[in-house]
Amino acid sequence: MEPAMDNIGSYCDIISWFEDVSENAPRVQTQTLRRILQLNFAVEYLKKWIGEVNVEDVEDSALESLYTSLVPLASHADFEPYVQRIVDGEKAPLITEEPITTLSLSSGTTEGRQKYVPFTRHSSKTTLQIFKLAAAYRSRIYPIKEEGRILEFIYSSKQFKTDSDITVGTATTHYFASDEFKIKQQQTKSYICSPEEVISSGDYKQSTYCHLLLGIYFCDQVEFIASTFAFSIIQSFISFEESWKDICNDIRDGTLSSRITIPSVRKAVLDIISVPNPCLAKRVQSKCEELEELDWFGLIPKLWPNAKYVYSIMTGSMQPYLTKLRHYAGDLPLVSADYGSTESWIGVNVDPCYPPEKVSFAVVPTFSYFEFIPLNRSENEDGKSAIDDFVEDDPVPLSHVKLGQQYEIVLTTFTGLYRYRLGDVVEVVGFHRNTPKLNFICRRKLILTINIDKNTENDLQLVVEKGSQILRKARAELVDFTSHAEIAKNPGHYIIYWEIKGEVEESVLEECCREMDASFIDHGYVVSRRRNSIGPLELRIVENGTFKKIMENFIANGAAMSQFKTPRCTTNQVLLRILNLCTIKRFHSTAYES
Ligand code: AMP
């Protein structure tokens, strides 16, 4: 059995640990499955499927096929009754032998609703492991000073207790509250600029202001800028554009703006910044005045001159924010962070020098037992550009995946999920020794569909990118977007909501609308548009700040800023009401008019 990674300290040793487990990935996967089954063979869920089979009697070579022949593929709905019984206080081992005392809320923004997912010590251990692993690979390309600082825009939301004493919160919140996070803080010699009180204030606006203030206070020591998802970095710098004068005042006088009202946060921040620093304030002020002239281009390197890179998840639904992120980052490299979910971490970025568009994730075979459902997109009559529903084959183990093939990921975790379909589509784009490197493609779920048309989040993203190219030429910028398939009237049609920054003529927006309609290459959509069984695409422009309202609505309902992802399609009536109330202009495509 490969040694556990927990006790490995130096970056060099961590890398050689991963090189070893990835070299032996197929064997490590069998061991991982064996370990999960050894730990949990007697739990109610597994007993139902594997009965009295004793995994100890099963040879390694037969273990995976026996397991997959006995235990069926499952979805979140299959585990929901068990999780509900845990919430209701049942103490018997239902899905794990170790009692589950903590449940995570997945962000729910990808699926449309929040889901409860079990969280155990193993979850925070693997979070610490992947952070260390990724840091080790980054350090080879971008070494940082040991005593430096990290300006990290992280937020934990509130944890609450159920009547049965189960702690509920987002996975990131549980991690920030865990011993593993404390260990990370002690072991890594680079410190986050903000103290714990700022991270866990529970008010994202106050946390953001303090993150920025302390980031500026320690500006010469900051070695890199980070967040979980790139969205938080963008939000933070947008708010910096508005609050920088207050930040400079606070630095100059050693005071703290009255916008910070939480006593513990005030105390923690004032303990750090209370010595007036007029010299730094003046320097920052003059840089900000120059930056304002440049529409804040290159803000990060200008204000944090020693920062080596920006680090965050920039793939998948974060990709549309890259243009804005590059605007702030100027020449600084963008390093895309790792791939995981509330259910399990999956892969690490072992090539931090690649730009986010090219990044892939090497599967860490000790984290969970992974299976891959091959997905093939069926060809349309023209034999080209077929974006159709996926045709599935039987799941294959990690050792059988093929280069260039797309798959849906299936997880068997240490936290009580067995053959659980995650719903993410990935493509195998290479191998790191014997473990696959995955490109994240999209969530599998179709988001835009009216009749025979089928479009995923990724399809919509590509279409919106086409439209926003026209917008950029007109010197305006797409701030955020979402969509809705309107079926109340016949024929139904797609609505794309855009929030934009900058003045553009109506004719430009008309062109964007037409371009987007013509850019859906899904055969079902094209045919339906030609036959008018789907009506012209509608582009609705919403007023400034609309997407912020949407984010705040999610946060008010328990989502954490750190895990927030703008839903790219919505049927949620509250969101649609916000979007429709904030609509200021509407355009209809003429792309299919003859
Ligand atoms: P959640 O569990 O709700 O926080 O979200 C997890 C989901 O976020 C995953 O299933 C993916 O769809 C997406 N995700 C996580 N990490 C990445 C990444 N590095 N690139 C693209 N999408 C990601």
XYZ file of N, CA and C in Angstrom, residues 107-265:
477
model
N -23.035 23.788 -3.568
C -23.428 25.166 -3.868
C -24.815 25.240 -4.499
N -25.219 24.159 -5.177
C -26.575 24.143 -5.708
C -26.775 25.053 -6.899
N -25.755 25.827 -7.207
C -25.949 26.751 -8.319
C -25.778 26.022 -9.637
N -25.105 24.857 -9.615
C -25.000 24.111 -10.857
C -26.252 23.255 -11.078
N -26.827 22.747 -10.021
C -27.984 21.862 -10.125
C -29.299 22.599 -9.919
N -29.215 23.814 -9.487
C -30.441 24.568 -9.285
C -30.979 24.490 -7.865
N -30.550 23.476 -7.114
C -30.982 23.460 -5.716
C -29.848 22.880 -4.873
N -29.858 23.250 -3.608
C -28.767 22.778 -2.759
C -29.002 21.331 -2.347
N -27.888 20.588 -2.265
C -28.002 19.184 -1.883
C -27.181 18.959 -0.625
N -27.638 18.043 0.225
C -26.831 17.648 1.376
C -25.867 16.554 0.949
N -24.607 16.708 1.308
C -23.597 15.708 0.972
C -22.810 15.418 2.253
N -22.576 14.108 2.580
C -21.845 13.825 3.816
C -20.431 14.409 3.802
N -19.990 14.889 4.946
C -18.646 15.459 5.089
C -18.018 14.779 6.300
N -16.825 14.225 6.123
C -16.170 13.568 7.262
C -14.751 14.122 7.382
N -14.034 13.585 8.363
C -12.636 13.966 8.557
C -11.846 13.747 7.264
N -12.219 12.672 6.549
C -11.540 12.363 5.298
C -11.672 13.526 4.320
N -12.834 14.220 4.330
C -13.045 15.324 3.389
C -12.049 16.450 3.662
N -11.874 16.814 4.931
C -10.934 17.917 5.180
C -9.482 17.461 5.004
N -9.228 16.170 5.289
C -7.857 15.665 5.064
C -7.486 15.753 3.589
N -8.409 15.325 2.721
C -8.074 15.346 1.293
C -8.001 16.788 0.775
N -8.769 17.687 1.391
C -8.673 19.094 0.982
C -7.272 19.612 1.296
N -6.785 19.292 2.478
C -5.424 19.712 2.835
C -4.409 19.061 1.887
N -4.647 17.782 1.573
C -3.708 17.075 0.690
C -3.654 17.716 -0.695
N -4.807 18.016 -1.259
C -4.768 18.558 -2.625
C -4.153 19.957 -2.616
N -4.371 20.714 -1.552
C -3.755 22.040 -1.473
C -2.226 21.904 -1.451
N -1.764 20.933 -0.661
C -0.310 20.756 -0.559
C 0.265 20.265 -1.881
N -0.465 19.324 -2.493
C -0.013 18.747 -3.753
C 0.094 19.837 -4.831
N -0.972 20.635 -4.939
C -0.981 21.686 -5.955
C 0.109 22.712 -5.655
N 0.291 23.026 -4.374
C 1.326 24.008 -4.001
C 2.707 23.475 -4.374
N 2.898 22.163 -4.217
C 4.199 21.569 -4.538
C 4.481 21.722 -6.040
N 3.481 21.432 -6.878
C 3.694 21.572 -8.327
C 3.867 23.032 -8.726
N 3.122 23.921 -8.075
C 3.272 25.350 -8.403
C 4.654 25.852 -8.036
N 5.157 25.339 -6.909
C 6.432 25.863 -6.404
C 7.593 25.569 -7.367
N 7.407 24.541 -8.224
C 8.493 24.231 -9.172
C 8.583 25.296 -10.254
N 7.452 25.874 -10.610
C 7.431 26.877 -11.685
C 7.502 28.284 -11.115
N 6.747 28.500 -10.055
C 6.664 29.845 -9.464
C 7.044 29.766 -7.990
N 8.324 29.668 -7.697
C 8.691 29.598 -6.276
C 8.301 30.888 -5.557
N 7.868 30.747 -4.327
C 7.503 31.959 -3.570
C 8.334 32.030 -2.294
N 8.397 33.239 -1.763
C 9.180 33.446 -0.531
C 8.478 32.777 0.632
N 9.256 32.119 1.462
C 8.655 31.358 2.555
C 7.850 32.204 3.526
N 8.347 33.371 3.845
C 7.643 34.166 4.851
C 6.646 35.145 4.222
N 6.321 34.905 2.959
C 5.422 35.831 2.261
C 3.973 35.706 2.709
N 3.121 36.450 2.037
C 1.693 36.454 2.372
C 0.874 36.082 1.136
N -0.342 35.622 1.390
C -1.279 35.329 0.297
C -2.492 36.220 0.503
N -2.862 36.945 -0.541
C -4.128 37.692 -0.469
C -5.196 36.742 -0.993
N -5.928 36.151 -0.068
C -6.863 35.105 -0.456
C -8.291 35.541 -0.139
N -9.108 35.614 -1.186
C -10.501 36.034 -1.002
C -11.331 34.803 -0.658
N -11.298 34.443 0.625
C -12.063 33.267 1.046
C -13.091 33.676 2.090
N -14.170 32.922 2.098
C -15.318 33.279 2.935
C -15.906 31.994 3.467
N -16.124 31.932 4.752
C -16.904 30.784 5.194
C -18.282 31.305 5.558
N -19.270 30.488 5.264
C -20.632 30.934 5.585
C -20.992 30.367 6.960
N -22.232 30.540 7.350
C -22.615 30.094 8.703
C -22.784 28.576 8.724
N -22.367 27.977 9.828
C -22.694 26.573 10.047
C -23.914 26.572 10.973
N -24.799 25.595 10.813
C -25.878 25.507 11.803
C -26.045 24.056 12.233
N -26.736 23.885 13.356
C -26.931 22.527 13.889
C -28.373 22.094 13.672
N -28.564 20.860 13.253
C -29.936 20.343 13.164
C -30.364 19.923 14.578
N -31.654 19.591 14.739
C -32.127 19.143 16.059
C -31.350 17.918 16.514
N -30.879 17.127 15.530
C -30.151 15.913 15.893
C -28.655 16.172 16.041
N -28.275 17.449 16.143
C -26.893 17.846 16.420
C -25.930 17.626 15.252
N -26.462 17.581 14.053
C -25.602 17.475 12.869
C -25.221 18.897 12.451
N -23.935 19.113 12.179
C -23.494 20.436 11.736
C -23.675 20.533 10.224
N -24.324 21.601 9.779
C -24.581 21.770 8.340
C -23.950 23.080 7.864
N -23.326 23.039 6.713
C -22.712 24.243 6.137
C -22.097 23.878 4.808
N -21.447 24.818 4.146
C -20.810 24.451 2.880
C -19.497 23.711 3.170
N -19.016 22.970 2.174
C -17.790 22.183 2.373
C -16.614 23.095 2.712
N -16.554 24.258 2.035
C -15.433 25.164 2.320
C -15.519 25.665 3.767
N -16.743 25.923 4.228
C -16.921 26.386 5.611
C -16.428 25.325 6.593
N -16.806 24.075 6.362
C -16.355 23.005 7.254
C -14.835 22.899 7.235
N -14.278 23.058 6.039
C -12.817 22.955 5.940
C -12.153 24.079 6.737
N -12.667 25.315 6.575
C -12.044 26.424 7.299
C -12.167 26.233 8.818
N -13.176 25.474 9.242
C -13.363 25.252 10.679
C -12.586 24.023 11.164
N -11.950 23.292 10.232
C -11.352 21.998 10.606
C -9.937 22.147 11.149
N -9.479 21.079 11.817
C -8.083 21.049 12.304
C -7.129 21.121 11.121
N -7.533 20.491 10.004
C -6.637 20.461 8.839
C -6.321 21.869 8.354
N -7.332 22.755 8.359
C -7.080 24.133 7.916
C -6.092 24.800 8.877
N -6.279 24.513 10.174
C -5.349 25.118 11.154
C -3.936 24.586 10.915
N -3.846 23.286 10.617
C -2.525 22.697 10.349
C -1.898 23.393 9.145
N -2.724 23.593 8.115
C -2.202 24.241 6.898
C -1.665 25.628 7.245
N -2.445 26.355 8.052
C -2.022 27.707 8.419
C -0.678 27.677 9.155
N -0.509 26.628 10.001
C 0.747 26.560 10.762
C 1.907 26.079 9.906
N 1.596 25.077 9.044
C 2.702 24.450 8.297
C 3.191 25.308 7.143
N 2.243 25.917 6.408
C 2.692 26.724 5.281
C 3.250 28.009 5.867
N 4.392 28.384 5.400
C 5.021 29.542 6.009
C 4.524 30.830 5.377
N 3.659 30.684 4.338
C 3.071 31.903 3.774
C 1.715 32.082 4.429
N 1.479 33.245 4.957
C 0.250 33.458 5.703
C -0.778 34.200 4.878
N -2.042 33.834 5.103
C -3.130 34.588 4.485
C -3.154 35.969 5.156
N -3.386 37.023 4.360
C -3.366 38.378 4.939
C -4.419 38.540 6.033
N -5.568 37.890 5.860
C -6.687 38.145 6.778
C -6.727 37.154 7.925
N -7.085 37.633 9.115
C -7.254 36.693 10.229
C -8.577 35.934 10.093
N -8.695 34.912 10.907
C -9.853 34.014 10.879
C -11.187 34.779 10.991
N -11.204 35.820 11.826
C -12.453 36.584 12.061
C -12.980 37.179 10.754
N -12.061 37.556 9.858
C -12.482 38.151 8.576
C -13.061 37.062 7.672
N -12.384 35.912 7.638
C -12.838 34.815 6.768
C -14.238 34.369 7.176
N -14.483 34.315 8.484
C -15.750 33.736 8.946
C -16.737 34.790 9.436
N -16.619 36.025 8.952
C -17.501 37.088 9.465
C -18.972 36.818 9.163
N -19.230 36.062 8.073
C -20.622 35.782 7.714
C -21.241 36.899 6.884
N -20.500 37.992 6.672
C -21.008 39.093 5.849
C -19.976 39.315 4.743
N -20.326 38.869 3.525
C -19.284 38.855 2.494
C -18.779 40.245 2.149
N -19.639 41.282 2.285
C -19.183 42.637 1.926
C -18.125 43.113 2.923
N -18.389 42.867 4.189
C -17.420 43.297 5.208
C -16.123 42.489 5.069
N -16.268 41.183 4.792
C -15.052 40.363 4.614
C -14.249 40.870 3.424
N -14.938 41.187 2.328
C -14.222 41.621 1.123
C -13.448 42.913 1.402
N -14.105 43.858 2.059
C -13.430 45.129 2.362
C -12.163 44.849 3.197
N -12.302 43.993 4.193
C -11.142 43.723 5.066
C -10.054 42.941 4.331
N -10.460 41.973 3.484
C -9.449 41.255 2.688
C -8.642 42.273 1.881
N -9.348 43.219 1.248
C -8.672 44.205 0.391
C -7.782 45.128 1.227
N -8.339 45.598 2.338
C -7.584 46.505 3.206
C -6.291 45.836 3.686
N -6.424 44.604 4.155
C -5.231 43.917 4.676
C -4.294 43.539 3.530
N -4.873 43.227 2.382
C -4.038 42.945 1.207
C -3.188 44.158 0.864
N -3.790 45.327 0.951
C -3.031 46.559 0.671
C -2.018 46.810 1.793
N -2.448 46.589 3.014
C -1.554 46.823 4.155
C -0.270 45.987 4.018
N -0.447 44.728 3.553
C 0.727 43.842 3.407
C 1.201 43.787 1.949
N 0.914 44.845 1.171
C 1.067 44.714 -0.289
C 2.461 44.276 -0.736
N 3.484 44.710 -0.062
C 4.830 44.345 -0.537
C 5.180 42.898 -0.232
N 4.419 42.305 0.699
C 4.745 40.915 1.080
C 3.908 39.879 0.332
N 2.898 40.379 -0.417
C 1.974 39.408 -1.037
C 2.663 38.678 -2.190
N 2.644 37.330 -2.095
C 3.333 36.497 -3.094
C 2.379 36.008 -4.186
N 1.120 35.807 -3.844
C 0.122 35.529 -4.879
C -1.273 35.863 -4.370
N -2.193 35.969 -5.355
C -3.581 36.334 -5.049
C -4.435 35.126 -5.368
N -5.381 34.782 -4.485
C -6.126 33.536 -4.701
C -7.578 33.645 -4.260
N -8.368 32.707 -4.756
C -9.734 32.499 -4.250
C -10.124 31.093 -4.681
N -11.269 30.612 -4.183
C -11.687 29.268 -4.614
C -12.085 29.337 -6.090
N -13.107 30.124 -6.402
C -13.512 30.323 -7.793
C -13.151 31.742 -8.224
N -12.767 31.908 -9.498
C -12.297 33.212 -10.007
C -13.318 34.329 -9.799
N -14.586 33.959 -9.768
C -15.659 34.923 -9.584
C -15.406 35.835 -8.370
N -14.909 35.241 -7.267
C -14.711 36.052 -6.041
C -13.622 37.094 -6.237
N -12.608 36.767 -7.034
C -11.536 37.754 -7.266
C -12.111 38.936 -8.040
N -12.889 38.624 -9.064
C -13.481 39.697 -9.879
C -14.377 40.572 -9.003
N -15.251 39.923 -8.234
C -16.155 40.692 -7.369
C -15.374 41.599 -6.426
N -14.284 41.072 -5.899
C -13.505 41.846 -4.922
C -12.886 43.073 -5.577
N -12.339 42.899 -6.776
C -11.693 44.058 -7.403
C -12.718 45.052 -7.946
N -13.895 44.558 -8.332
C -14.951 45.510 -8.713
C -15.277 46.368 -7.475
N -15.339 45.727 -6.320
C -15.667 46.538 -5.138
C -14.472 47.409 -4.733
N -13.257 46.986 -5.050
C -12.086 47.845 -4.779
C -12.168 49.140 -5.585
N -12.648 49.029 -6.825
C -12.761 50.232 -7.669
C -13.626 51.288 -6.975
N -14.587 50.796 -6.165
C -15.477 51.743 -5.475
C -14.965 52.136 -4.100
N -14.164 51.263 -3.467
C -13.855 51.513 -2.051
C -12.401 51.915 -1.788
N -11.598 52.069 -2.855
C -10.166 52.262 -2.616
C -9.854 53.522 -1.807
N -10.692 54.557 -1.954
C -10.399 55.797 -1.209
C -10.556 55.555 0.294
N -11.601 54.821 0.666
C -11.795 54.506 2.092
C -10.635 53.650 2.611
N -10.190 52.728 1.757
C -9.077 51.857 2.167
C -7.830 52.696 2.419
N -7.562 53.640 1.510
C -6.388 54.513 1.694
C -6.521 55.333 2.981
N -7.732 55.839 3.243
C -7.943 56.610 4.477
C -7.638 55.758 5.709
N -8.141 54.519 5.673
C -7.913 53.632 6.832
C -6.423 53.365 7.042
N -5.700 53.157 5.938
C -4.258 52.883 6.059
C -3.552 54.144 6.595
N -3.950 55.293 6.047
C -3.282 56.542 6.436
C -3.453 56.820 7.936
N -4.713 56.614 8.422
C -5.003 57.011 9.804
C -4.917 55.868 10.816
N -4.773 54.645 10.319
C -4.785 53.501 11.248
C -6.180 53.285 11.840
N -7.187 53.597 11.026
C -8.584 53.459 11.492
C -9.290 52.398 10.647
N -10.556 52.157 10.975
C -11.316 51.191 10.182
C -12.683 51.784 9.840
N -12.999 51.757 8.562
C -14.255 52.339 8.061
C -15.466 51.870 8.884
N -16.434 52.778 9.020
C -17.629 52.437 9.807
C -18.480 51.393 9.098
N -18.133 51.070 7.843
C -18.901 50.019 7.166
C -18.639 48.659 7.824
N -17.526 48.562 8.575
C -17.271 47.297 9.289
C -17.925 47.416 10.663
N -18.980 46.604 10.839
C -19.777 46.762 12.065
C -19.645 45.571 13.010
N -19.060 44.478 12.538
C -19.005 43.280 13.394
C -17.853 43.465 14.396
N -18.167 43.496 15.699
C -17.133 43.843 16.688
C -15.883 42.958 16.609
N -16.061 41.638 16.453
C -14.881 40.762 16.444
C -13.998 41.059 15.224
N -14.637 41.415 14.102
C -13.870 41.716 12.889
C -13.138 43.048 13.088
